[in-house]
Coordinates of C-alpha atoms in Angstrom, one line a residue:
Chain A
M1 CA 0.2 0.0 0.1
G2 CA 0.9 3.5 0.0
S3 CA 3.0 5.7 2.2
A4 CA 4.5 9.0 2.0
I5 CA 7.6 7.8 0.4
S6 CA 6.6 6.4 -3.0
V7 CA 8.9 6.9 -5.4
Q8 CA 6.2 8.4 -7.7
P9 CA 4.1 10.4 -5.2
L10 CA 0.6 10.9 -5.7
R11 CA -0.1 14.4 -8.7
V12 CA -3.5 15.8 -7.0
L13 CA -5.3 18.4 -8.8
I14 CA -7.6 20.2 -6.3
I15 CA -10.5 21.9 -7.8
D16 CA -12.1 24.6 -5.6
D17 CA -13.0 28.4 -5.9
D18 CA -12.3 29.1 -2.4
Q19 CA -8.3 30.2 -1.9
A20 CA -8.5 30.1 1.4
L21 CA -9.5 26.4 1.3
L22 CA -7.1 25.8 -1.5
R23 CA -4.1 26.9 0.3
M24 CA -5.1 24.8 3.3
L25 CA -5.7 21.3 0.6
R26 CA -2.4 22.4 -1.0
L27 CA -0.6 22.7 2.0
S28 CA -2.1 19.7 4.0
M29 CA -1.0 17.1 0.3
L30 CA 2.0 18.5 0.3
S31 CA 3.2 18.7 3.9
E32 CA 2.2 14.5 3.4
G33 CA 4.2 13.9 0.1
L34 CA 1.4 14.1 -2.8
E35 CA 2.4 16.4 -5.5
V36 CA -0.4 19.5 -5.5
A37 CA -2.4 21.6 -9.0
T38 CA -5.3 24.0 -8.3
A39 CA -7.9 25.6 -10.8
S40 CA -10.5 27.5 -8.9
D41 CA -13.7 26.5 -11.2
G42 CA -14.6 23.8 -13.4
F43 CA -13.0 25.7 -17.1
T44 CA -9.3 25.7 -15.6
G45 CA -9.7 22.4 -14.3
L46 CA -10.7 20.8 -17.5
E47 CA -7.6 22.8 -19.1
A48 CA -5.8 21.3 -16.0
L49 CA -6.4 18.1 -16.9
A50 CA -5.6 18.6 -21.1
R51 CA -2.2 19.6 -19.9
D52 CA -1.1 17.1 -17.4
N53 CA -2.1 13.3 -16.1
F54 CA -3.3 13.4 -12.6
D55 CA -4.2 10.1 -10.0
A56 CA -6.9 11.9 -8.6
I57 CA -9.6 14.9 -8.4
V58 CA -10.5 16.8 -5.5
L59 CA -13.4 18.6 -6.5
D60 CA -15.7 21.2 -5.0
L61 CA -19.1 21.4 -6.6
Q62 CA -20.3 24.8 -6.0
M63 CA -18.1 27.4 -8.0
P64 CA -18.9 29.5 -10.2
N65 CA -17.9 30.0 -14.6
M66 CA -18.3 26.3 -14.5
D67 CA -19.5 24.0 -11.6
G68 CA -18.4 20.7 -10.3
R69 CA -21.0 18.3 -11.5
T70 CA -21.1 19.8 -15.2
F71 CA -16.8 19.6 -14.9
Y72 CA -17.2 16.1 -14.0
R73 CA -20.0 15.2 -16.9
Q74 CA -17.7 17.0 -19.1
M75 CA -14.6 15.2 -18.1
L76 CA -16.4 11.5 -18.4
A77 CA -17.7 13.0 -22.0
Q78 CA -13.7 13.5 -22.9
G79 CA -13.1 9.8 -21.9
R80 CA -11.0 10.5 -18.8
R81 CA -11.5 7.9 -16.1
T82 CA -10.1 10.0 -13.3
P83 CA -10.7 9.0 -9.8
V84 CA -12.9 12.2 -8.2
L85 CA -13.1 12.9 -4.7
I86 CA -16.5 15.5 -4.3
L87 CA -15.7 17.6 -1.5
S88 CA -19.2 19.4 -0.7
A89 CA -20.4 21.0 2.4
Y90 CA -24.3 19.8 1.9
G91 CA -25.2 16.8 -0.2
A92 CA -21.4 15.4 -0.7
E93 CA -22.5 12.0 -0.5
A94 CA -26.0 12.2 -2.0
A95 CA -24.0 14.1 -5.3
R96 CA -21.2 10.9 -4.8
R97 CA -24.0 8.9 -6.0
E98 CA -25.6 10.9 -8.7
L99 CA -22.4 11.4 -10.5
R100 CA -21.4 7.9 -8.7
A101 CA -18.0 9.5 -8.3
D102 CA -15.2 7.3 -6.3
A103 CA -15.5 9.4 -2.9
A104 CA -17.0 11.7 -1.1
L105 CA -16.4 14.1 1.9
P106 CA -18.3 16.6 3.2
K107 CA -17.0 20.0 4.9
P108 CA -15.7 20.5 6.9
F109 CA -13.3 17.8 7.5
D110 CA -9.6 16.3 8.7
P111 CA -7.2 16.8 6.3
D112 CA -5.4 13.6 6.9
V113 CA -9.0 11.9 6.2
L114 CA -9.2 13.8 2.9
V115 CA -5.1 12.0 2.0
E116 CA -6.4 8.8 3.4
T117 CA -9.1 8.6 0.9
I118 CA -7.3 10.1 -1.7
R119 CA -4.4 7.6 -1.9
R120 CA -7.4 5.0 -1.8
I121 CA -9.2 6.1 -4.7
A122 CA -6.3 6.9 -7.0
E123 CA -3.4 3.7 -5.8
P124 CA -5.4 1.1 -7.8
A125 CA -5.1 3.7 -10.3
A126 CA -1.6 4.8 -9.8
S127 CA -0.3 1.3 -9.8
S128 CA -2.1 -0.4 -13.0
Chain B
M1 CA -116.5 14.7 -27.2
K2 CA -120.0 14.6 -26.6
I3 CA -121.2 12.9 -24.5
G4 CA -125.0 12.4 -23.4
G5 CA -127.7 10.1 -22.4
T6 CA -130.3 8.8 -24.3
P7 CA -133.9 10.2 -24.4
A8 CA -134.6 6.7 -22.4
Q9 CA -132.5 7.3 -19.9
T10 CA -133.0 11.0 -19.2
N11 CA -136.4 10.6 -16.9
R12 CA -134.5 8.7 -14.7
Q13 CA -131.7 10.1 -14.2
Q14 CA -133.9 13.4 -14.2
E15 CA -135.2 12.0 -11.2
N16 CA -132.5 10.9 -9.6
G17 CA -129.9 13.2 -10.4
S18 CA -128.3 10.1 -11.4
P19 CA -125.8 8.8 -14.1
P20 CA -125.5 10.8 -17.0
F21 CA -125.1 7.7 -19.9
A22 CA -123.3 4.7 -18.7
A23 CA -124.0 4.3 -15.0
K24 CA -126.1 1.8 -15.4
A25 CA -123.6 0.0 -17.2
A26 CA -120.7 0.2 -15.0
V27 CA -123.1 -0.3 -12.1
T28 CA -125.0 -3.3 -13.7
S29 CA -124.0 -7.0 -13.9
A30 CA -122.7 -8.5 -17.1
A31 CA -126.0 -10.6 -17.0
E32 CA -128.1 -7.3 -17.5
P33 CA -128.7 -6.2 -21.6
V34 CA -127.4 -3.4 -21.6
R35 CA -130.0 -1.1 -23.2
T36 CA -128.5 2.1 -24.2
G37 CA -126.8 2.9 -27.2
D38 CA -124.3 4.9 -25.0
L39 CA -121.9 1.2 -25.0
P40 CA -119.6 2.2 -27.8
Y41 CA -118.8 5.6 -25.4
R42 CA -118.2 3.8 -22.5
R43 CA -116.0 0.7 -24.1
L44 CA -114.5 3.8 -25.8
L45 CA -113.4 5.8 -22.4
E46 CA -112.4 2.3 -20.6
A47 CA -109.9 1.6 -23.6
L48 CA -108.1 5.3 -23.5
G49 CA -104.9 5.3 -21.9
V50 CA -106.2 8.3 -19.8
A51 CA -107.6 8.6 -16.7
V52 CA -111.6 8.9 -17.3
Y53 CA -114.6 8.9 -14.9
A54 CA -117.5 10.8 -14.8
T55 CA -120.5 11.6 -11.8
D56 CA -123.7 12.2 -11.4
A57 CA -125.3 15.9 -10.9
A58 CA -124.9 15.2 -7.6
G59 CA -121.0 14.1 -7.8
R60 CA -121.7 10.6 -7.1
I61 CA -118.6 8.9 -9.1
V62 CA -121.1 6.7 -11.7
F63 CA -117.2 5.2 -13.8
F64 CA -114.4 5.0 -14.4
N65 CA -111.6 3.2 -16.7
D66 CA -109.0 1.5 -15.7
A67 CA -106.6 3.9 -16.8
A68 CA -108.3 6.0 -13.5
A69 CA -108.0 3.6 -11.1
E70 CA -104.7 2.9 -11.7
L71 CA -103.9 6.6 -11.0
W72 CA -105.5 6.5 -8.2
G73 CA -103.9 3.6 -6.8
R74 CA -107.5 2.2 -5.8
R75 CA -111.4 1.3 -6.8
P76 CA -113.8 3.7 -5.8
E77 CA -116.8 2.6 -5.1
L78 CA -119.7 3.5 -7.9
G79 CA -122.8 5.9 -6.9
K80 CA -121.1 6.0 -3.0
D81 CA -117.5 8.2 -3.3
E82 CA -118.5 11.3 -4.3
W83 CA -116.4 14.3 -6.8
C84 CA -112.9 12.7 -7.3
G85 CA -112.2 8.6 -6.9
S86 CA -108.6 10.0 -5.3
Y87 CA -108.1 8.4 -1.7
R88 CA -106.8 12.1 -0.4
I89 CA -106.4 15.6 -2.6
L90 CA -103.6 18.4 -1.8
H91 CA -102.7 21.8 -3.6
P92 CA -100.6 22.5 -5.0
D93 CA -98.7 24.1 -1.7
G94 CA -99.2 20.7 0.0
T95 CA -102.3 21.9 1.9
H96 CA -104.7 19.4 2.4
M97 CA -108.2 19.7 -0.5
P98 CA -111.5 18.7 0.7
H99 CA -112.7 16.5 -2.1
D100 CA -116.3 18.8 -2.1
Q101 CA -113.8 21.5 -2.8
C102 CA -112.0 19.8 -5.7
P103 CA -111.6 20.6 -9.4
M104 CA -114.3 18.5 -10.1
A105 CA -117.0 19.4 -7.3
I106 CA -116.5 22.7 -9.0
C107 CA -117.8 22.3 -12.2
L108 CA -120.1 20.7 -10.6
K109 CA -121.5 23.6 -8.3
E110 CA -120.7 26.4 -10.8
N111 CA -121.6 24.3 -13.6
R112 CA -119.2 25.2 -15.9
A113 CA -116.0 23.3 -17.1
V114 CA -113.0 24.4 -14.8
R115 CA -109.4 24.4 -16.6
G116 CA -105.6 25.7 -16.0
M117 CA -105.9 23.7 -12.1
E118 CA -103.1 21.8 -10.9
A119 CA -103.6 19.7 -7.8
I120 CA -101.7 16.5 -6.2
A121 CA -103.4 13.4 -5.0
E122 CA -102.1 10.9 -2.2
R123 CA -102.9 7.4 -3.2
P124 CA -103.6 4.8 -0.2
D125 CA -99.7 3.9 -0.3
G126 CA -98.8 7.3 0.2
S127 CA -97.8 7.8 -2.8
H128 CA -98.1 11.1 -4.6
F129 CA -99.0 12.2 -8.2
W130 CA -99.0 15.5 -9.6
F131 CA -102.6 16.0 -11.9
M132 CA -104.4 18.5 -14.1
P133 CA -108.0 17.5 -14.6
F134 CA -110.5 19.1 -17.1
P135 CA -113.6 18.3 -15.8
T136 CA -116.4 19.2 -17.6
P137 CA -120.2 19.4 -17.0
I138 CA -122.7 17.1 -19.1
R139 CA -125.9 18.7 -19.9
D140 CA -129.3 16.8 -21.2
D141 CA -131.2 18.4 -24.5
A142 CA -132.7 21.1 -22.4
G143 CA -129.4 21.5 -20.8
R144 CA -130.0 20.9 -17.7
L145 CA -126.9 19.8 -15.6
V146 CA -127.1 15.8 -15.3
G147 CA -123.7 15.1 -14.2
A148 CA -120.0 16.3 -15.1
I149 CA -117.0 13.9 -16.8
N150 CA -113.2 14.1 -15.6
V151 CA -110.1 13.6 -17.7
L152 CA -107.3 13.6 -15.4
I153 CA -104.1 14.3 -17.0
D154 CA -100.7 12.8 -14.9
V155 CA -98.5 15.7 -15.3
T156 CA -96.3 14.6 -12.5
D157 CA -93.1 14.0 -14.7
R158 CA -93.5 17.4 -15.5
K159 CA -93.9 18.5 -12.6
R160 CA -90.6 16.6 -11.2
A161 CA -88.5 18.2 -14.4
E162 CA -89.8 21.6 -13.9
V163 CA -88.7 21.1 -10.3
D164 CA -85.7 19.6 -11.1
A165 CA -85.0 22.2 -14.1
F166 CA -86.0 25.5 -10.7
R167 CA -83.3 24.0 -9.1
F168 CA -80.9 22.9 -11.2
A169 CA -81.0 27.0 -12.1
G170 CA -80.3 27.8 -8.9
I171 CA -77.2 25.5 -9.2
V172 CA -76.0 27.4 -11.9
E173 CA -77.2 31.1 -10.7
S174 CA -75.4 30.6 -7.1
S175 CA -72.4 28.8 -8.7
D176 CA -69.0 30.0 -8.3
D177 CA -68.0 28.5 -11.4
A178 CA -68.4 29.5 -14.7
I179 CA -71.2 27.6 -16.3
V180 CA -71.7 28.2 -19.9
S181 CA -73.9 26.4 -22.7
K182 CA -72.3 26.1 -26.0
D183 CA -73.6 24.7 -29.2
V184 CA -71.3 22.5 -31.7
N185 CA -70.0 25.4 -33.4
G186 CA -69.1 26.2 -29.7
I187 CA -71.5 29.1 -30.2
I188 CA -72.6 30.8 -26.5
G189 CA -76.0 29.9 -25.7
S190 CA -76.3 30.7 -21.9
W191 CA -73.5 32.3 -19.1
N192 CA -74.4 32.8 -15.8
P193 CA -74.0 35.0 -13.0
A194 CA -70.2 33.6 -12.8
A195 CA -69.0 34.1 -16.0
E196 CA -69.8 37.2 -16.0
R197 CA -67.3 37.8 -12.7
I198 CA -64.4 35.6 -13.6
F199 CA -64.5 36.5 -17.4
G200 CA -66.1 40.4 -17.6
Y201 CA -68.1 40.0 -19.8
T202 CA -72.2 40.0 -19.4
A203 CA -74.7 37.2 -20.7
D204 CA -75.9 40.1 -23.5
E205 CA -72.8 40.8 -24.8
V206 CA -71.5 36.6 -25.6
I207 CA -74.7 34.9 -25.5
G208 CA -74.9 34.2 -30.0
R209 CA -71.2 35.0 -30.0
S210 CA -68.1 32.2 -30.2
V211 CA -66.6 30.6 -27.2
R212 CA -62.9 31.7 -28.9
L213 CA -64.1 35.0 -28.2
I214 CA -62.8 34.3 -23.9
I215 CA -59.6 31.5 -25.3
P216 CA -56.0 33.8 -26.3
P217 CA -55.0 33.5 -29.3
D218 CA -52.1 30.7 -28.4
R219 CA -54.8 28.8 -27.8
Q220 CA -57.1 28.6 -30.5
N221 CA -56.1 25.4 -31.5
E222 CA -57.7 23.7 -27.6
E223 CA -60.7 24.9 -28.6
D224 CA -60.7 23.1 -31.8
E225 CA -59.7 19.7 -29.5
V226 CA -62.5 20.3 -27.6
L227 CA -65.3 20.7 -30.2
R228 CA -64.1 17.6 -31.7
R229 CA -63.7 15.7 -28.8
I230 CA -67.6 16.7 -27.7
K231 CA -68.9 15.6 -31.4
I232 CA -67.7 12.1 -30.6
G233 CA -69.5 12.2 -27.2
E234 CA -66.1 12.3 -25.2
R235 CA -65.5 14.7 -21.8
V236 CA -62.9 17.1 -21.3
D237 CA -62.2 17.0 -17.7
H238 CA -59.9 19.3 -15.5
F239 CA -58.1 20.7 -17.7
E240 CA -55.7 23.5 -16.8
T241 CA -55.7 26.2 -19.1
L242 CA -55.8 30.3 -19.5
R243 CA -58.9 32.3 -20.5
R244 CA -58.9 35.9 -21.8
R245 CA -60.5 38.8 -19.5
K246 CA -62.7 41.5 -21.2
D247 CA -60.0 43.3 -19.8
G248 CA -57.3 41.5 -22.0
T249 CA -55.7 39.6 -19.0
D250 CA -56.2 36.3 -18.3
V251 CA -57.5 33.9 -16.3
P252 CA -55.8 30.2 -15.0
I253 CA -59.0 28.4 -15.2
S254 CA -59.7 24.5 -14.6
L255 CA -62.2 23.3 -17.5
T256 CA -64.8 20.4 -17.8
V257 CA -66.9 20.3 -21.0
S258 CA -69.4 17.6 -21.7
P259 CA -71.4 16.9 -24.1
V260 CA -75.2 17.5 -23.9
K261 CA -77.8 15.3 -26.1
D262 CA -81.0 16.0 -27.0
E263 CA -83.8 13.1 -25.8
T264 CA -83.1 11.3 -29.0
G265 CA -79.3 11.3 -27.6
C266 CA -77.6 13.2 -30.2
I267 CA -75.4 15.9 -29.4
I268 CA -76.4 19.3 -29.6
G269 CA -73.9 21.3 -27.9
A270 CA -72.0 21.3 -24.9
S271 CA -71.6 22.4 -21.4
K272 CA -68.8 24.3 -19.4
I273 CA -67.1 24.4 -15.9
A274 CA -65.0 26.9 -15.8
R275 CA -63.4 27.0 -11.8
D276 CA -61.0 31.0 -11.9
I277 CA -58.4 28.9 -10.0
T278 CA -56.1 32.1 -10.0
V279 CA -55.4 31.5 -6.0
Q280 CA -55.0 27.8 -6.2
K281 CA -52.0 29.0 -8.9
R282 CA -50.6 31.5 -6.8
A283 CA -50.6 29.3 -3.4
E284 CA -48.7 26.4 -5.7
E285 CA -46.4 28.7 -7.0
A286 CA -45.5 30.6 -3.3
L287 CA -45.1 26.6 -2.4
H288 CA -42.5 25.8 -5.1
K289 CA -41.2 28.9 -4.8
S290 CA -40.8 28.7 -0.8
I291 CA -39.2 25.0 -1.1
A292 CA -37.2 26.1 -4.4
V293 CA -35.9 29.2 -1.1
K294 CA -35.7 26.6 1.5
D295 CA -33.3 23.9 -0.4
E296 CA -31.0 26.7 -1.6
F297 CA -30.9 28.6 1.6
L298 CA -29.9 25.3 2.9
S299 CA -27.5 24.4 0.8
L300 CA -26.3 28.0 0.8
V301 CA -26.0 28.1 4.3
S302 CA -24.3 25.2 4.3
H303 CA -21.4 26.2 2.1
E304 CA -20.9 29.6 3.4
L305 CA -20.5 28.7 7.0
K306 CA -18.8 25.4 6.5
T307 CA -16.2 26.1 4.0
P308 CA -14.6 29.1 5.9
I309 CA -15.0 26.3 9.3
A310 CA -13.0 24.3 6.6
T311 CA -10.4 25.9 6.6
I312 CA -10.2 27.2 9.7
L313 CA -10.1 23.3 11.0
G314 CA -7.6 22.0 8.1
N315 CA -5.0 24.8 8.6
A316 CA -5.2 23.9 12.9
L317 CA -4.8 20.6 12.4
V318 CA -2.3 20.4 10.2
L319 CA -0.2 23.0 12.3
L320 CA -1.0 21.1 15.0
R321 CA 0.1 18.3 13.6
R322 CA 3.0 18.7 11.1
G323 CA 3.6 22.6 12.8
D324 CA 7.4 22.3 13.1
T325 CA 7.9 20.8 9.5
L326 CA 6.2 23.3 7.4
P327 CA 8.1 26.6 6.4
A328 CA 7.6 29.8 8.5
A329 CA 5.9 31.3 5.4
D330 CA 3.4 28.6 4.9
K331 CA 2.7 28.6 8.4
E332 CA 1.9 32.3 8.5
Q333 CA -0.4 31.9 5.6
A334 CA -2.1 29.0 7.3
L335 CA -2.6 31.6 10.7
R336 CA -3.9 34.5 8.7
D337 CA -6.5 32.5 6.6
V338 CA -7.6 31.2 10.2
A339 CA -8.2 34.7 11.4
D340 CA -9.5 36.4 7.6
E341 CA -11.7 32.9 7.6
A342 CA -12.7 33.4 11.4
D343 CA -13.6 37.1 10.5
K344 CA -15.8 35.8 7.4
L345 CA -17.9 33.9 9.5
Q346 CA -18.0 36.4 12.0
R347 CA -19.5 38.1 9.4
I348 CA -21.9 36.4 7.9
I349 CA -23.5 35.3 11.6
E350 CA -23.5 38.7 12.3
N351 CA -26.0 39.7 9.0
L352 CA -28.2 36.9 9.9
L353 CA -28.9 37.7 13.3
L354 CA -29.0 41.5 12.4
L355 CA -31.8 39.9 9.6
T356 CA -33.2 38.7 12.0
R357 CA -33.4 40.8 14.7
L358 CA -34.6 43.9 12.6
D359 CA -38.0 43.6 11.3
A360 CA -38.9 45.4 8.7
G361 CA -39.9 49.0 9.8
Q362 CA -38.1 48.6 12.6
E363 CA -36.2 51.7 13.6
L364 CA -32.9 52.6 15.0
D365 CA -31.7 54.9 17.7
T366 CA -29.8 57.3 15.1
E367 CA -26.8 60.1 16.3
P368 CA -24.7 62.7 14.4
V369 CA -22.1 60.9 12.3
R370 CA -19.8 62.3 10.3
V371 CA -20.1 59.9 7.0
P372 CA -16.9 60.6 5.5
A373 CA -15.0 59.5 8.5
L374 CA -16.8 56.1 8.7
V375 CA -16.2 55.2 4.9
A376 CA -12.3 56.0 5.6
Q377 CA -12.6 53.3 8.4
A378 CA -14.5 50.9 6.0
I379 CA -11.9 51.2 3.7
A380 CA -8.9 51.0 5.9
G381 CA -10.9 47.8 7.0
F382 CA -11.1 46.1 4.0
Q383 CA -7.9 47.3 2.2
H384 CA -6.1 45.8 5.1
R385 CA -7.5 42.4 4.0
N386 CA -7.4 42.9 0.2
V387 CA -4.5 44.7 -0.5
K388 CA -5.0 44.0 -4.2
R389 CA -8.0 46.0 -4.6
P390 CA -7.8 49.3 -5.9
I391 CA -9.9 51.4 -3.2
S392 CA -10.7 55.5 -2.7
M393 CA -12.9 57.6 -1.6
L394 CA -14.3 60.9 -2.9
E395 CA -15.9 63.8 -0.6
E396 CA -17.4 65.9 -2.6
G397 CA -17.9 69.2 -1.2
G398 CA -18.1 70.0 2.9
V399 CA -20.5 67.1 3.3
P400 CA -22.8 67.7 6.0
I401 CA -23.6 65.3 9.4
A402 CA -25.8 62.8 9.4
L403 CA -28.0 61.0 11.5
G404 CA -27.2 57.2 11.6
Q405 CA -25.6 54.5 13.9
P406 CA -22.3 54.6 13.5
A407 CA -21.5 51.1 14.1
M408 CA -24.9 49.8 12.1
L409 CA -23.9 52.3 9.3
L410 CA -20.3 50.5 9.0
L411 CA -21.7 47.4 8.2
V412 CA -23.8 48.7 6.0
I413 CA -20.8 50.3 4.0
E414 CA -18.1 47.4 4.5
N415 CA -21.0 45.0 3.0
M416 CA -21.5 47.6 0.5
I417 CA -18.0 47.3 -0.1
S418 CA -17.4 43.1 0.2
N419 CA -19.9 43.5 -3.2
A420 CA -18.5 45.1 -5.3
D421 CA -15.0 43.4 -5.0
K422 CA -16.9 39.9 -4.9
Y423 CA -18.4 41.3 -8.7
S424 CA -15.4 43.7 -10.3
P425 CA -12.7 41.7 -11.8
S426 CA -9.6 41.7 -10.2
G427 CA -7.9 45.0 -10.3
A428 CA -11.0 47.0 -11.5
P429 CA -10.7 49.9 -8.9
I430 CA -13.9 50.8 -6.2
E431 CA -15.1 54.3 -5.7
C432 CA -16.8 55.4 -3.2
V433 CA -18.5 59.0 -3.1
V434 CA -19.4 60.7 0.0
R435 CA -21.5 63.8 -0.9
E436 CA -24.3 65.9 0.1
N437 CA -27.7 65.7 -2.3
S438 CA -29.9 68.5 -3.9
E439 CA -32.4 67.5 -0.7
G440 CA -29.8 68.5 1.3
E441 CA -29.3 64.2 2.7
I442 CA -26.3 62.7 2.5
D443 CA -25.6 60.0 -0.3
V444 CA -23.1 57.6 -0.3
S445 CA -21.9 55.6 -3.8
V446 CA -20.1 52.4 -3.9
R447 CA -19.1 52.5 -7.3
D448 CA -17.7 49.5 -9.2
Y449 CA -16.7 48.5 -12.2
G450 CA -17.8 45.0 -12.6
I451 CA -20.8 42.6 -13.7
G452 CA -23.4 45.6 -13.7
L453 CA -26.7 44.5 -13.2
D454 CA -30.2 44.2 -15.1
T455 CA -32.5 46.8 -14.4
A456 CA -34.9 44.5 -14.0
E457 CA -33.7 43.1 -10.8
A458 CA -32.7 46.0 -8.9
E459 CA -35.2 45.8 -6.4
E460 CA -35.0 41.9 -5.9
L461 CA -31.0 42.6 -5.4
F462 CA -32.0 43.8 -1.9
T463 CA -34.6 40.5 -1.1
P464 CA -32.8 38.5 1.6
F465 CA -30.8 35.3 -0.1
Y466 CA -31.9 36.9 -3.5
R467 CA -28.9 36.0 -6.6
S468 CA -28.9 37.1 -9.8
P469 CA -28.4 34.9 -12.3
K470 CA -25.2 37.0 -13.2
A471 CA -23.8 36.7 -8.9
R472 CA -24.3 33.2 -9.4
A473 CA -22.6 32.4 -12.2
K474 CA -19.8 35.0 -10.9
A475 CA -19.0 34.3 -7.4
K476 CA -20.6 32.3 -4.1
G477 CA -22.5 34.4 -1.5
M478 CA -25.5 34.1 0.7
G479 CA -27.4 37.0 -0.7
L480 CA -27.4 38.7 2.6
G481 CA -25.1 41.6 2.5
L482 CA -27.8 43.9 0.5
A483 CA -31.2 42.5 2.0
V484 CA -28.8 43.7 5.3
C485 CA -27.7 47.1 4.1
K486 CA -31.5 47.8 3.1
R487 CA -33.3 46.9 6.7
L488 CA -30.2 48.7 8.4
V489 CA -30.2 51.9 6.0
E490 CA -33.7 51.9 6.6
A491 CA -34.1 51.6 10.1
Q492 CA -31.8 54.6 10.0
G493 CA -34.3 56.5 8.0
G494 CA -32.4 56.8 4.9
R495 CA -32.8 54.6 1.5
I496 CA -30.7 52.4 -0.6
W497 CA -31.1 51.7 -4.1
A498 CA -28.8 50.1 -6.8
C499 CA -28.3 51.1 -10.6
A500 CA -26.5 50.5 -13.3
R501 CA -23.9 52.4 -15.6
P502 CA -24.5 52.1 -19.4
E503 CA -20.5 51.8 -19.6
G504 CA -20.9 49.4 -17.2
G505 CA -20.3 48.7 -13.5
C506 CA -22.8 49.8 -10.9
D507 CA -23.2 52.4 -8.4
F508 CA -25.1 51.2 -5.0
T509 CA -26.0 54.6 -3.1
F510 CA -27.6 55.0 -0.1
T511 CA -28.9 58.1 1.8
L512 CA -29.4 59.7 5.2
R513 CA -30.8 62.2 6.8
R514 CA -29.1 65.3 8.0
A515 CA -28.6 66.2 11.4
E516 CA -29.7 69.3 12.9
E517 CA -28.5 72.4 12.1
D518 CA -26.9 73.1 15.7
W519 CA -24.2 69.8 15.3
E520 CA -22.7 71.3 12.5

């Protein structure tokens, strides 16, 4: 199983429009040895996805310009199957079921739980 | 038909005042030879399907046919029962009519035919029937009254139909629903008072015209479909649609149209019942709206309150667990975010509390305030948190002292600046202008170069939890800030409004009353 000292660190894309939350997510993931890229809405998220490969995506639902649901559907439409963890203050689990996403965490959350969840959904993909 | 006795009988009849013609035959046994020539008449009367009976001049019944017996529900005793063979007779109003005052009695006593009367007869079994009698005196050749003959026409069915029609008319008249009849071509035949109320046309204005008159142009095809279905005998049930009133406004209705058939089963038109469902529609809309608002409110509150908490909690845990391994700059940023997010939460909670506490119309205690100083203070506070946003203040001329509550005013200005910041592209300036307006009041405008607004939503912006479609696409928020501003400004005796500038961006302005001269 994975740990903070994988040879190839997990690459995570975080999509959230709240800058303070983005910084906190980034800090907690970096401190756990993950590689992190950030995007502040669905559009920039799709752009980032087109440029780089990621092992997992942390996705907020309510965002201006392009919300999380739209991003998710567009990503699937583009044929990408990157594992997605949904982060939301309201109805995270319901949205996971609706979108058939890999995991969901309600806000607020313990950053360690977040990192564990990311590893759980990302590693099958990363090791395959 | 003239019925008279034969000369042979006449003498006897005159002696005892009895049967003009067939009495003898009727009371005599079959064995007794029938001597009179009126046998064919008697047979004729017996064979008739209508009730017929005859009396002598004294009113004793001397003949009745089977139809009469059936109608009465009894067989009167010939030569004994008087005036009428029915068990009891009632006036049309239901009061008792003695037999010796019945139409036949009048006929005999007054020696005249009685017409145009109606009465009710009761049978021994208690059942009733309505009838019209036609008692006619019978006179001999010398013109002397020898008896009378009466034909009873059972009008019970017609009477029932009349009563039903009367009741039905009452229902139609008093109905709250429009009840309209039309022919197979949609030409209106009747129009009740409720139809007048709902559609605004009087019966005189619409009878003889097509029902299409009240159908909006874009719904005319509905009438084609209704007529098609009516012609094949189908009914249209509780169809919700719109109809146009005389004044041009539309009214939502629930429509039921049923085919009307004549006695042969032929479809001759349709009856149409239209219920005004304006109130129901409004209630439904309000309910849907309130459910939507509640859902959105829960989602917004969760999001707006929990996201800052997520940041605070996450940063606190990371700093606690791995603080000593993090670079100093990251630690500082994390702590700053904790403080800012706590501040954001405090603001949201303050706004929520203010909104709940300040009922519309409530007044705040006011005192003389120097508005430019408050604006400067709000700008300084904002600038401290948002270093990158250019923000300035312009004081036009000498601004008089205003009446307000300083802490609440500061909150209003902060909310307005925060709103401008939220909807401005990064780097776009925010300008605060303070001046005396032409009414001598104090105006504070916060001018942005952001997304602007639609004139139609300028009012709605100040409704709690309202967020314009543009705003939703642009940034998060609860739609609380401006609502709070409005309550606070009005509670200080002022006004607040928003207007878009043609070149882009908005001006949000509020006005405060001026303090008395003594304070200047």
